[in-house]
Amino acid sequence: MLGSILRTRELVKSFGGVRAVDRVSIDVRQKSLTMLIGPNGSGKTTLINLVTGVYRPDHGKIFFDGTEITGYPPHEVFRLGVARTFQIPQPFRKLTVLENLLVTQPGNPGEGFIKSLRRGRWKKFEQESVEKAFRILRLLNLDHLWDQEAEKLSGGQMKLLEVGKTLMAGAKLLIMDEPIAGVNPALAHEIFETFTRLRDEIGITLFLVEHRLDIALRYTDYVYVMATGSIIAEGGPAEVVYDPKVIEAYLGE
Ligand SMILES: Nc1ncnc2c1ncn2[C@@H]1O[C@H](COP(=O)(O)OP(=O)(O)OP(=O)(O)O)[C@@H](O)[C@H]1O
Ligand SMILES: [Mg+2]
């Protein structure tokens, strides 16, 4: 049994009189696909904002990979390996799929880097970066599109490219808020299959918020359920959906 990569203890965040997050303690196991679910307004996005450093907690502690990160700003949290992707991907539209990954590589020398690739004069760092990028593109099933401009990708492919950029940057924990919102069912399944492949083949941990439980739960290792700011249930997906407290929380929505 692997340890947890992300832990929170008694996190609290209030907005005015509303306790959006109310003493939340969670343990996200390394190399798991962990879901955070709950009715609208239950505090899921606020919890993610706390974990990624967007908000500072009023109370409580956050640990990532053995380090306490409470109060760290977003770029510091990111530097340690916590990546968050947003609902609307923002690729460099005129760069190719491959170039989009390469400009994300930490330590890359910038625009000159892309120019030198286009001239085909590769140095060792560049060659290693290209190999790493192709490994990631293969996992995401985007390798056949490597020389396409990013703007030509479908919405689903852009989301995967966004994930690829975070992997290129060295993410260990990937956090996503509603990754399959607005995506058709076939593609939504494909996206979740890709997530499980990333988990199994490169050992990434995924912590996801999602409302479309019919699709998401079958790929999920562990679930936390929030309602009015608190965790009301946790466990494997099959047990959690039959928990009377969870059913009641959703019915009251
Ligand atoms: N920046 C903010 N200022 C004031 N109130 C906020 C802010 N962000 C969230 N809230 C309130 O905190 C509570 C939790 O909101 P949050 O967005 O975290 O819920 P959620 O579970 O992500 O909901 P949804 O499923 O609709 O995305 C809600 O009552 C919301 O109105
Ligand atoms: Mg939300």
XYZ file of N, CA and C and ligand atoms in Angstrom:
791
model
N 0.855 -1.201 0.000
C 0.000 0.000 0.000
C 0.888 1.247 0.000
N 0.697 2.099 -0.974
C 1.498 3.312 -1.067
C 0.970 4.369 -0.101
N 1.842 5.291 0.274
C 1.451 6.378 1.159
C 0.666 7.437 0.410
N 0.322 8.505 1.128
C -0.432 9.555 0.443
C 0.523 10.628 -0.050
N 0.198 11.178 -1.197
C 1.032 12.222 -1.794
C 0.513 13.600 -1.373
N -0.800 13.650 -1.118
C -1.417 14.915 -0.685
C -2.220 14.654 0.576
N -1.983 15.497 1.583
C -2.770 15.373 2.812
C -3.244 16.753 3.230
N -4.477 16.835 3.667
C -4.920 18.073 4.309
C -5.398 17.716 5.708
N -5.241 18.661 6.609
C -5.696 18.443 7.978
C -6.531 19.632 8.446
N -7.805 19.346 8.687
C -8.709 20.326 9.317
C -8.729 21.667 8.576
N -8.727 21.621 7.248
C -8.721 22.867 6.480
C -10.041 23.610 6.634
N -9.924 24.917 6.809
C -11.111 25.772 6.904
C -10.915 26.980 6.005
N -11.966 27.323 5.231
C -11.951 28.568 4.465
C -13.364 29.147 4.446
N -13.474 30.376 4.912
C -14.792 31.035 4.929
C -14.787 32.221 3.985
N -15.934 32.485 3.399
C -16.161 33.722 2.634
C -17.276 34.464 3.358
N -16.957 35.584 3.968
C -17.976 36.262 4.768
C -18.496 35.302 5.812
N -19.798 35.074 5.814
C -20.371 34.164 6.805
C -20.413 32.701 6.354
N -19.989 32.434 5.112
C -20.133 31.067 4.582
C -18.848 30.262 4.792
N -18.964 29.132 5.473
C -17.814 28.236 5.609
C -17.777 27.318 4.394
N -17.079 27.763 3.364
C -17.050 26.996 2.103
C -16.334 25.669 2.293
N -15.291 25.669 3.111
C -14.568 24.436 3.461
C -14.480 24.405 4.978
N -14.951 23.303 5.539
C -15.157 23.252 6.984
C -14.459 22.032 7.594
N -13.241 22.219 8.036
C -12.436 21.165 8.685
C -12.287 19.923 7.804
N -11.721 20.135 6.645
C -11.564 19.022 5.696
C -10.177 18.378 5.842
N -10.192 17.077 6.090
C -8.962 16.276 6.134
C -9.075 15.166 5.103
N -8.160 15.166 4.153
C -8.169 14.100 3.145
C -6.750 13.556 2.964
N -6.674 12.332 2.441
C -5.402 11.682 2.118
C -5.521 11.138 0.703
N -4.827 11.760 -0.225
C -4.876 11.265 -1.608
C -3.694 10.324 -1.803
N -3.997 9.059 -2.035
C -2.967 8.033 -2.134
C -2.167 8.208 -3.416
N -0.866 7.994 -3.281
C 0.038 8.076 -4.421
C -0.416 7.120 -5.528
N -0.288 7.540 -6.782
C -0.630 6.709 -7.940
C -2.074 6.236 -7.939
N -2.960 7.051 -7.379
C -4.386 6.707 -7.423
C -5.104 7.710 -8.310
N -6.304 7.303 -8.733
C -7.217 8.262 -9.341
C -8.294 8.497 -8.284
N -8.223 9.647 -7.661
C -9.111 9.974 -6.544
C -10.083 11.052 -6.986
N -11.362 10.853 -6.647
C -12.392 11.806 -7.061
C -12.919 12.566 -5.863
N -13.256 13.813 -6.138
C -13.945 14.630 -5.147
C -15.302 14.962 -5.755
N -16.363 14.490 -5.115
C -17.697 14.730 -5.658
C -18.567 15.424 -4.609
N -19.736 15.847 -5.036
C -20.657 16.513 -4.115
C -21.538 17.476 -4.875
N -22.685 17.817 -4.276
C -23.628 18.714 -4.952
C -23.033 20.097 -5.220
N -23.696 20.885 -6.023
C -23.262 22.256 -6.326
C -23.084 23.056 -5.036
N -22.015 23.819 -5.002
C -21.784 24.700 -3.860
C -21.303 23.996 -2.607
N -20.857 22.735 -2.735
C -20.457 22.000 -1.525
C -19.021 22.304 -1.090
N -18.267 23.032 -1.925
C -16.924 23.443 -1.505
C -15.779 22.783 -2.253
N -16.075 22.056 -3.327
C -15.055 21.293 -4.049
C -13.996 22.207 -4.678
N -14.456 23.218 -5.413
C -13.506 24.113 -6.076
C -12.711 24.905 -5.042
N -13.360 25.277 -3.967
C -12.641 26.003 -2.915
C -11.538 25.130 -2.320
N -11.832 23.854 -2.105
C -10.809 22.944 -1.574
C -9.622 22.858 -2.542
N -9.916 22.765 -3.829
C -8.841 22.725 -4.829
C -8.046 24.028 -4.828
N -8.738 25.127 -4.681
C -8.039 26.415 -4.623
C -7.137 26.515 -3.390
N -7.531 25.887 -2.310
C -6.676 25.875 -1.120
C -5.431 25.032 -1.358
N -5.653 23.845 -1.930
C -4.553 22.904 -2.128
C -3.525 23.450 -3.120
N -3.986 24.201 -4.129
C -3.068 24.707 -5.155
C -2.520 26.106 -4.823
N -2.857 26.615 -3.650
C -2.272 27.884 -3.212
C -2.997 29.128 -3.685
N -4.129 28.955 -4.364
C -4.887 30.124 -4.826
C -5.480 30.861 -3.622
N -6.001 30.095 -2.665
C -6.460 30.671 -1.397
C -5.578 30.162 -0.271
N -5.454 31.003 0.737
C -4.751 30.621 1.953
C -5.807 30.141 2.948
N -5.614 29.003 3.599
C -6.644 28.541 4.536
C -6.726 29.441 5.773
N -7.926 29.555 6.338
C -8.089 30.278 7.601
C -7.493 29.454 8.737
N -7.495 28.150 8.528
C -7.054 27.236 9.572
C -6.686 25.916 8.895
N -5.787 25.167 9.516
C -5.467 23.830 9.009
C -4.168 23.780 8.228
N -3.797 22.572 7.809
C -2.497 22.354 7.174
C -2.634 21.533 5.895
N -1.669 21.755 4.984
C -1.614 21.006 3.726
C -0.196 20.452 3.573
N -0.118 19.166 3.203
C 1.185 18.520 2.981
C 1.204 17.913 1.588
N 2.319 18.136 0.882
C 2.478 17.491 -0.417
C 3.806 16.762 -0.439
N 3.747 15.471 -0.714
C 4.963 14.682 -0.896
C 5.929 14.880 0.272
N 5.371 14.894 1.478
C 6.214 14.993 2.669
C 6.566 16.405 3.115
N 6.180 17.420 2.334
C 6.519 18.802 2.687
C 5.257 19.558 3.076
N 5.333 20.328 4.154
C 4.169 21.152 4.457
C 4.154 22.350 3.506
N 3.035 22.537 2.809
C 2.946 23.611 1.808
C 1.873 24.641 2.169
N 1.377 24.597 3.392
C 0.353 25.548 3.815
C 0.825 26.982 3.559
N 0.024 27.751 2.841
C 0.352 29.149 2.605
C 1.321 29.384 1.449
N 1.783 28.322 0.798
C 2.655 28.505 -0.368
C 1.870 29.165 -1.502
N 2.499 30.078 -2.250
C 1.815 30.668 -3.414
C 1.730 29.645 -4.558
N 0.795 29.861 -5.501
C 0.563 28.871 -6.567
C 1.821 28.446 -7.321
N 2.716 29.377 -7.659
C 3.882 28.976 -8.465
C 4.816 28.055 -7.683
N 4.863 28.237 -6.348
C 5.695 27.348 -5.522
C 5.087 25.947 -5.454
N 3.767 25.902 -5.326
C 3.075 24.612 -5.270
C 3.284 23.883 -6.600
N 3.195 24.625 -7.680
C 3.396 24.067 -9.021
C 4.830 23.534 -9.177
N 5.782 24.322 -8.691
C 7.190 23.937 -8.819
C 7.474 22.604 -8.117
N 6.750 22.339 -7.034
C 6.936 21.078 -6.308
C 6.297 19.889 -7.034
N 5.413 20.157 -8.005
C 4.843 19.049 -8.781
C 3.334 18.915 -8.708
N 2.655 19.965 -8.263
C 1.191 19.944 -8.246
C 0.696 20.777 -9.424
N 0.069 20.146 -10.395
C -0.386 20.884 -11.571
C -1.896 20.886 -11.615
N -2.424 21.995 -12.085
C -3.865 22.089 -12.234
C -4.148 22.496 -13.657
N -5.088 21.810 -14.284
C -5.470 22.268 -15.614
C -6.872 22.851 -15.529
N -7.142 23.767 -16.436
C -8.396 24.492 -16.385
C -9.359 24.000 -17.439
N -10.620 24.370 -17.263
C -11.645 23.867 -18.172
C -11.398 24.295 -19.613
N -10.877 25.507 -19.772
C -10.635 25.981 -21.135
C -9.132 25.961 -21.405
N -8.695 25.003 -22.242
C -7.256 24.893 -22.509
C -6.745 26.127 -23.240
N -5.504 26.497 -22.954
C -4.893 27.678 -23.572
C -3.578 27.289 -24.241
N -3.635 26.530 -25.332
C -2.374 26.174 -25.984
C -1.799 27.380 -26.722
N -0.513 27.300 -27.077
C 0.048 28.274 -28.010
C -0.460 27.846 -29.375
N -1.417 28.573 -29.907
C -2.214 28.078 -31.022
C -1.423 27.876 -32.305
N -0.409 28.736 -32.499
C 0.345 28.662 -33.758
C 1.552 27.737 -33.654
N 1.849 27.261 -32.460
C 2.930 26.285 -32.333
C 2.368 24.891 -32.567
N 3.235 23.979 -32.978
C 2.774 22.603 -33.183
C 2.561 21.940 -31.819
N 1.933 20.765 -31.889
C 1.704 19.965 -30.682
C 3.032 19.690 -29.970
N 4.016 19.246 -30.726
C 5.326 18.960 -30.132
C 5.934 20.215 -29.508
N 5.887 21.317 -30.244
C 6.478 22.560 -29.727
C 5.779 23.037 -28.465
N 4.472 22.812 -28.390
C 3.743 23.189 -27.178
C 4.320 22.482 -25.954
N 4.719 21.228 -26.125
C 5.336 20.518 -24.998
C 6.742 21.033 -24.733
N 7.490 21.266 -25.812
C 8.902 21.629 -25.641
C 9.089 22.972 -24.940
N 8.194 23.917 -25.212
C 8.366 25.217 -24.550
C 8.019 25.151 -23.067
N 7.401 24.041 -22.645
C 7.027 23.879 -21.241
C 8.152 23.270 -20.416
N 9.108 22.637 -21.102
C 10.185 21.933 -20.417
C 10.965 22.899 -19.530
N 11.091 22.603 -18.221
C 11.840 23.523 -17.360
C 13.285 23.628 -17.828
N 13.802 24.822 -17.771
C 15.200 25.015 -18.164
C 15.414 25.169 -19.656
N 14.315 25.197 -20.423
C 14.556 25.348 -21.866
C 14.910 26.798 -22.187
N 15.800 26.985 -23.138
C 16.329 28.319 -23.392
C 15.377 29.257 -24.144
N 14.127 28.856 -24.357
C 13.160 29.809 -24.912
C 12.994 29.699 -26.403
N 12.747 30.841 -27.021
C 12.391 30.868 -28.434
C 13.498 30.287 -29.311
N 14.738 30.560 -28.932
C 15.874 30.017 -29.671
C 15.817 28.491 -29.746
N 15.216 27.928 -28.711
C 15.075 26.480 -28.628
C 14.224 25.953 -29.778
N 13.086 26.582 -30.000
C 12.203 26.172 -31.088
C 12.896 26.390 -32.436
N 13.574 27.537 -32.580
C 14.259 27.827 -33.847
C 15.299 26.767 -34.148
N 16.036 26.378 -33.113
C 17.095 25.402 -33.368
C 16.496 24.051 -33.741
N 15.330 23.722 -33.173
C 14.675 22.474 -33.553
C 14.246 22.532 -35.008
N 13.763 23.697 -35.407
C 13.305 23.833 -36.788
C 14.481 23.758 -37.758
N 15.659 24.201 -37.304
C 16.843 24.084 -38.164
C 17.414 22.670 -38.131
N 16.929 21.855 -37.171
C 17.399 20.476 -37.080
C 18.773 20.346 -36.444
N 19.271 21.427 -35.798
C 20.571 21.312 -35.112
C 20.298 21.057 -33.636
N 20.295 19.792 -33.266
C 19.899 19.454 -31.910
C 21.093 19.238 -31.014
N 20.960 19.812 -29.831
C 21.958 19.513 -28.806
C 21.359 18.430 -27.911
N 22.158 17.943 -26.984
C 21.734 16.821 -26.154
C 20.443 17.142 -25.372
N 20.412 18.323 -24.759
C 19.237 18.703 -23.982
C 17.995 18.692 -24.858
N 18.164 19.205 -26.059
C 17.025 19.281 -26.986
C 16.570 17.894 -27.397
N 17.537 17.025 -27.654
C 17.191 15.673 -28.068
C 16.455 14.930 -26.959
N 16.946 15.079 -25.732
C 16.278 14.415 -24.607
C 14.868 14.966 -24.408
N 14.732 16.268 -24.608
C 13.407 16.877 -24.451
C 12.434 16.339 -25.495
N 12.924 16.188 -26.711
C 12.072 15.682 -27.784
C 11.657 14.245 -27.479
N 12.593 13.446 -26.982
C 12.249 12.056 -26.644
C 11.210 11.998 -25.538
N 11.390 12.830 -24.535
C 10.422 12.874 -23.423
C 9.049 13.305 -23.943
N 9.054 14.323 -24.808
C 7.786 14.823 -25.348
C 7.058 13.738 -26.149
N 7.792 12.988 -26.937
C 7.142 11.927 -27.725
C 6.609 10.807 -26.842
N 7.327 10.519 -25.760
C 6.839 9.500 -24.819
C 5.475 9.942 -24.264
N 5.398 11.205 -23.902
C 4.146 11.747 -23.354
C 3.057 11.755 -24.424
N 3.410 12.179 -25.635
C 2.404 12.228 -26.713
C 1.858 10.839 -27.024
N 2.719 9.830 -26.955
C 2.242 8.458 -27.205
C 1.238 8.039 -26.142
N 1.538 8.346 -24.872
C 0.610 7.993 -23.789
C -0.746 8.676 -23.964
N -0.704 9.874 -24.542
C -1.938 10.652 -24.705
C -2.617 10.383 -26.047
N -2.026 9.478 -26.838
C -2.535 9.212 -28.190
C -2.561 10.459 -29.056
N -1.564 11.297 -28.893
C -1.465 12.512 -29.711
C -0.224 12.470 -30.605
N 0.527 11.362 -30.555
C 1.822 11.357 -31.254
C 1.671 11.529 -32.768
N 0.564 11.016 -33.329
C 0.385 11.158 -34.786
C 0.099 12.611 -35.181
N -0.199 13.463 -34.205
C -0.512 14.869 -34.498
C 0.652 15.812 -34.171
N 1.838 15.243 -33.940
C 2.942 16.027 -33.377
C 3.271 17.286 -34.158
N 3.102 17.270 -35.509
C 3.484 18.452 -36.292
C 2.291 19.312 -36.714
N 1.121 19.052 -36.111
C -0.059 19.894 -36.373
C -0.019 21.138 -35.492
N -0.498 22.233 -36.013
C -0.638 23.411 -35.153
C -1.715 23.127 -34.108
N -1.476 23.603 -32.889
C -2.382 23.275 -31.782
C -3.814 23.723 -32.074
N -3.965 24.795 -32.812
C -5.322 25.300 -33.068
C -6.158 24.346 -33.924
N -5.505 23.368 -34.564
C -6.251 22.420 -35.385
C -6.810 21.251 -34.572
N -6.422 21.153 -33.311
C -6.880 20.029 -32.486
C -8.348 20.182 -32.106
N -8.992 19.039 -31.829
C -10.360 19.091 -31.294
C -10.288 19.534 -29.836
N -11.443 19.882 -29.278
C -11.493 20.312 -27.875
C -10.919 19.266 -26.934
N -11.282 18.005 -27.162
C -10.790 16.924 -26.299
C -9.281 16.757 -26.414
N -8.782 16.868 -27.639
C -7.329 16.736 -27.839
C -6.584 17.896 -27.185
N -7.191 19.089 -27.211
C -6.547 20.235 -26.550
C -6.450 20.015 -25.049
N -7.495 19.406 -24.483
C -7.446 19.109 -23.049
C -6.302 18.149 -22.747
N -6.133 17.142 -23.616
C -5.048 16.181 -23.395
C -3.683 16.841 -23.586
N -3.598 17.757 -24.544
C -2.344 18.483 -24.747
C -1.997 19.287 -23.485
N -3.023 19.872 -22.894
C -2.841 20.624 -21.649
C -2.262 19.711 -20.553
N -2.800 18.502 -20.482
C -2.280 17.521 -19.523
C -0.814 17.205 -19.851
N -0.547 17.033 -21.152
C 0.818 16.735 -21.583
C 1.800 17.813 -21.159
N 1.381 19.070 -21.223
C 2.266 20.169 -20.834
C 2.628 20.081 -19.356
N 1.658 19.703 -18.533
C 1.962 19.605 -17.101
C 2.905 18.423 -16.830
N 2.744 17.337 -17.594
C 3.641 16.193 -17.404
C 5.057 16.559 -17.824
N 5.129 17.317 -18.912
C 6.430 17.781 -19.407
C 7.113 18.644 -18.346
N 6.304 19.417 -17.633
C 6.847 20.309 -16.606
C 7.185 19.548 -15.317
N 6.893 18.241 -15.282
C 7.299 17.444 -14.116
C 6.221 17.242 -13.063
N 4.953 17.358 -13.456
C 3.879 17.191 -12.478
C 3.858 15.781 -11.891
N 3.617 15.704 -10.589
C 3.429 14.399 -9.927
C 1.963 14.206 -9.569
N 1.317 15.305 -9.290
C -0.105 15.278 -8.934
C -0.842 16.204 -9.889
N -1.850 15.652 -10.529
C -2.631 16.406 -11.498
C -4.010 16.665 -10.901
N -4.394 17.929 -10.831
C -5.684 18.284 -10.255
C -6.542 18.898 -11.348
N -7.751 18.390 -11.512
C -8.615 18.917 -12.554
C -10.029 19.105 -12.032
N -10.611 20.250 -12.383
C -11.970 20.566 -11.978
C -12.879 20.327 -13.185
N -13.671 19.268 -13.120
C -14.623 18.897 -14.172
C -13.966 18.730 -15.550
N -13.033 17.770 -15.657
C -12.319 17.597 -16.929
C -13.203 17.157 -18.095
N -14.344 16.529 -17.831
C -15.155 16.068 -18.960
C -16.462 16.853 -19.094
N -16.542 18.005 -18.441
C -17.737 18.843 -18.606
C -17.870 19.229 -20.074
N -19.041 19.023 -20.644
C -19.294 19.425 -22.021
C -18.662 18.530 -23.080
N -18.118 17.379 -22.674
C -17.478 16.478 -23.623
C -18.438 15.320 -23.914
N -18.535 14.876 -25.179
C -19.473 13.788 -25.477
C -19.031 12.491 -24.805
N -19.991 11.560 -24.535
C -19.677 10.380 -23.721
C -18.504 9.547 -24.259
N -18.451 9.338 -25.577
C -17.375 8.488 -26.109
C -16.012 9.103 -25.801
N -15.903 10.391 -26.028
C -14.641 11.076 -25.778
C -14.352 11.151 -24.278
N -15.409 11.319 -23.490
C -15.230 11.366 -22.035
C -14.621 10.057 -21.529
N -15.110 8.933 -22.056
C -14.521 7.641 -21.672
C -13.071 7.557 -22.112
N -12.801 8.035 -23.315
C -11.419 8.014 -23.809
C -10.501 8.829 -22.906
N -10.999 9.984 -22.470
C -10.180 10.836 -21.605
C -9.880 10.119 -20.288
N -10.908 9.482 -19.715
C -10.669 8.757 -18.456
C -9.773 7.541 -18.665
N -9.888 6.880 -19.817
C -8.973 5.763 -20.100
C -7.538 6.271 -20.175
N -7.371 7.444 -20.771
C -6.032 8.038 -20.828
C -5.523 8.343 -19.425
N -6.397 8.853 -18.562
C -5.982 9.143 -17.180
C -5.486 7.874 -16.485
N -6.213 6.765 -16.675
C -5.790 5.531 -15.990
C -4.467 5.027 -16.567
N -4.257 5.267 -17.869
C -2.979 4.879 -18.482
C -1.833 5.705 -17.882
N -2.063 6.986 -17.675
C -1.032 7.831 -17.067
C -0.724 7.362 -15.649
N -1.779 7.005 -14.939
C -1.605 6.493 -13.575
C -0.779 5.204 -13.605
N -1.152 4.276 -14.480
C -0.512 2.959 -14.476
C 0.885 2.987 -15.085
N 1.098 3.807 -16.103
C 2.368 3.726 -16.819
C 3.416 4.729 -16.368
N 2.995 5.887 -15.863
C 4.030 6.785 -15.340
C 3.811 7.138 -13.872
N 2.814 6.521 -13.268
C 2.658 6.658 -11.819
C 2.193 8.027 -11.355
N 1.488 8.728 -12.237
C 0.965 10.032 -11.831
C -0.255 9.837 -10.919
N -0.456 10.774 -10.011
C -1.646 10.757 -9.164
C -2.639 11.760 -9.723
N -3.908 11.374 -9.765
C -4.937 12.292 -10.262
C -5.950 12.567 -9.171
N -6.255 13.831 -8.989
C -7.270 14.238 -8.020
C -8.270 15.096 -8.795
N -9.464 14.546 -9.016
C -10.403 15.144 -9.958
C -11.739 15.473 -9.323
N -12.274 16.607 -9.710
C -13.654 16.943 -9.372
C -14.493 16.653 -10.605
N -15.606 15.950 -10.426
C -16.443 15.684 -11.599
C -17.898 15.491 -11.162
N -18.789 15.989 -12.005
C -20.224 15.801 -11.743
C -20.783 14.595 -12.474
N -20.108 14.180 -13.565
C -20.674 13.084 -14.378
C -20.215 11.736 -13.819
N -20.901 11.346 -12.758
C -20.473 10.182 -11.986
C -20.636 8.885 -12.766
N -21.668 8.826 -13.642
C -21.898 7.596 -14.423
C -20.651 7.218 -15.213
N -19.925 8.211 -15.706
C -18.709 7.934 -16.457
C -17.504 7.844 -15.521
N -17.343 8.835 -14.692
C -16.093 8.977 -13.934
C -15.871 7.857 -12.913
N -16.929 7.413 -12.249
C -16.716 6.519 -11.108
C -16.151 5.163 -11.498
N -16.411 4.731 -12.723
C -15.870 3.407 -13.055
C -14.354 3.383 -13.251
N -13.741 4.562 -13.312
C -12.279 4.628 -13.442
C -11.609 5.012 -12.122
N -12.415 5.147 -11.084
C -11.952 5.772 -9.852
C -11.526 4.753 -8.808
N -10.413 5.044 -8.127
C -9.942 4.170 -7.051
C -10.594 4.521 -5.712
N -10.756 5.821 -5.497
C -11.217 6.257 -4.172
C -12.002 7.553 -4.324
N -13.021 7.719 -3.496
C -13.904 8.877 -3.626
C -14.061 9.598 -2.286
N -14.000 10.921 -2.337
C -14.417 11.757 -1.200
C -15.691 12.479 -1.598
N -16.646 12.514 -0.690
C -17.904 13.212 -0.967
C -18.010 14.416 -0.035
N -18.239 15.584 -0.648
C -18.420 16.805 0.146
C -19.861 17.250 0.127
N -20.313 17.816 1.219
C -21.609 18.496 1.263
C -21.485 19.623 2.268
N -21.992 20.778 1.906
C -21.901 22.004 2.714
C -20.552 22.146 3.439
N -19.493 22.007 2.673
C -18.160 22.303 3.187
C -17.426 21.165 3.868
N -18.136 20.063 4.175
C -17.490 18.974 4.919
C -17.435 17.692 4.097
N -16.481 16.838 4.448
C -16.455 15.491 3.869
C -17.490 14.656 4.624
N -18.485 14.146 3.879
C -19.538 13.365 4.549
C -19.375 11.867 4.320
N -18.560 11.475 3.353
C -18.340 10.048 3.118
C -17.073 9.884 2.306
N -16.448 8.719 2.424
C -15.294 8.382 1.594
C -15.202 6.877 1.463
N -14.529 6.428 0.393
C -14.359 4.988 0.207
C -14.285 4.630 -1.265
N -14.412 3.352 -1.542
C -14.435 2.900 -2.925
C -15.713 3.394 -3.591
N -15.712 3.549 -4.938
C -16.878 4.115 -5.622
C -18.164 3.325 -5.395
N -18.074 1.993 -5.358
C -19.291 1.194 -5.224
C -19.969 1.410 -3.872
N -19.178 1.473 -2.806
C -19.792 1.649 -1.483
C -20.343 3.061 -1.307
N -19.585 4.047 -1.833
C -19.944 5.437 -1.582
C -21.291 5.808 -2.213
N -21.551 5.306 -3.417
C -22.799 5.732 -4.079
C -24.048 5.165 -3.400
N -23.887 4.125 -2.593
C -25.054 3.588 -1.871
C -25.138 4.088 -0.435
N -24.191 4.956 -0.068
C -24.206 5.495 1.291
C -25.419 6.424 1.445
N -26.299 6.149 2.416
C -27.510 6.968 2.573
C -27.206 8.457 2.746
N -26.110 8.793 3.406
C -25.753 10.212 3.593
C -25.481 10.884 2.243
N -24.867 10.110 1.340
C -24.530 10.657 0.017
C -25.809 10.833 -0.810
N -26.655 9.832 -0.775
C -27.916 9.910 -1.524
C -28.731 11.099 -1.037
N -28.779 11.262 0.263
C -29.536 12.370 0.833
C -28.960 13.723 0.400
N -27.618 13.827 0.403
C -26.992 15.092 0.008
C -27.346 15.451 -1.430
N -27.359 14.457 -2.304
C -27.686 14.724 -3.718
C -29.169 14.997 -3.915
N -30.019 14.295 -3.158
C -31.453 14.522 -3.292
C -31.839 15.925 -2.835
N -31.115 16.431 -1.843
C -31.424 17.753 -1.306
C -30.935 18.883 -2.195
N -30.296 18.527 -3.323
C -29.675 19.553 -4.174
C -30.703 20.475 -4.805
N -14.696 33.709 -4.041
C -15.796 33.473 -3.339
N -16.427 34.462 -2.677
C -17.541 34.223 -1.955
N -18.126 33.033 -1.833
C -17.560 32.002 -2.480
C -16.384 32.160 -3.284
N -16.051 30.953 -3.805
C -16.975 30.091 -3.366
N -17.892 30.703 -2.570
C -19.021 30.047 -1.900
O -18.496 28.903 -1.232
C -19.359 27.789 -1.360
C -18.632 26.654 -2.052
O -18.381 26.994 -3.405
P -17.517 26.108 -4.385
O -17.390 26.868 -5.647
O -16.269 25.696 -3.707
O -18.467 24.839 -4.584
P -18.364 23.636 -5.637
O -18.543 22.388 -4.845
O -17.134 23.768 -6.455
O -19.660 23.859 -6.528
P -19.939 23.459 -8.084
O -20.192 21.988 -8.082
O -21.168 24.233 -8.410
O -18.750 23.860 -8.881
C -20.578 28.296 -2.122
O -21.540 28.672 -1.171
C -20.045 29.496 -2.865
O -21.065 30.432 -3.106
Mg -16.819 23.966 -8.509
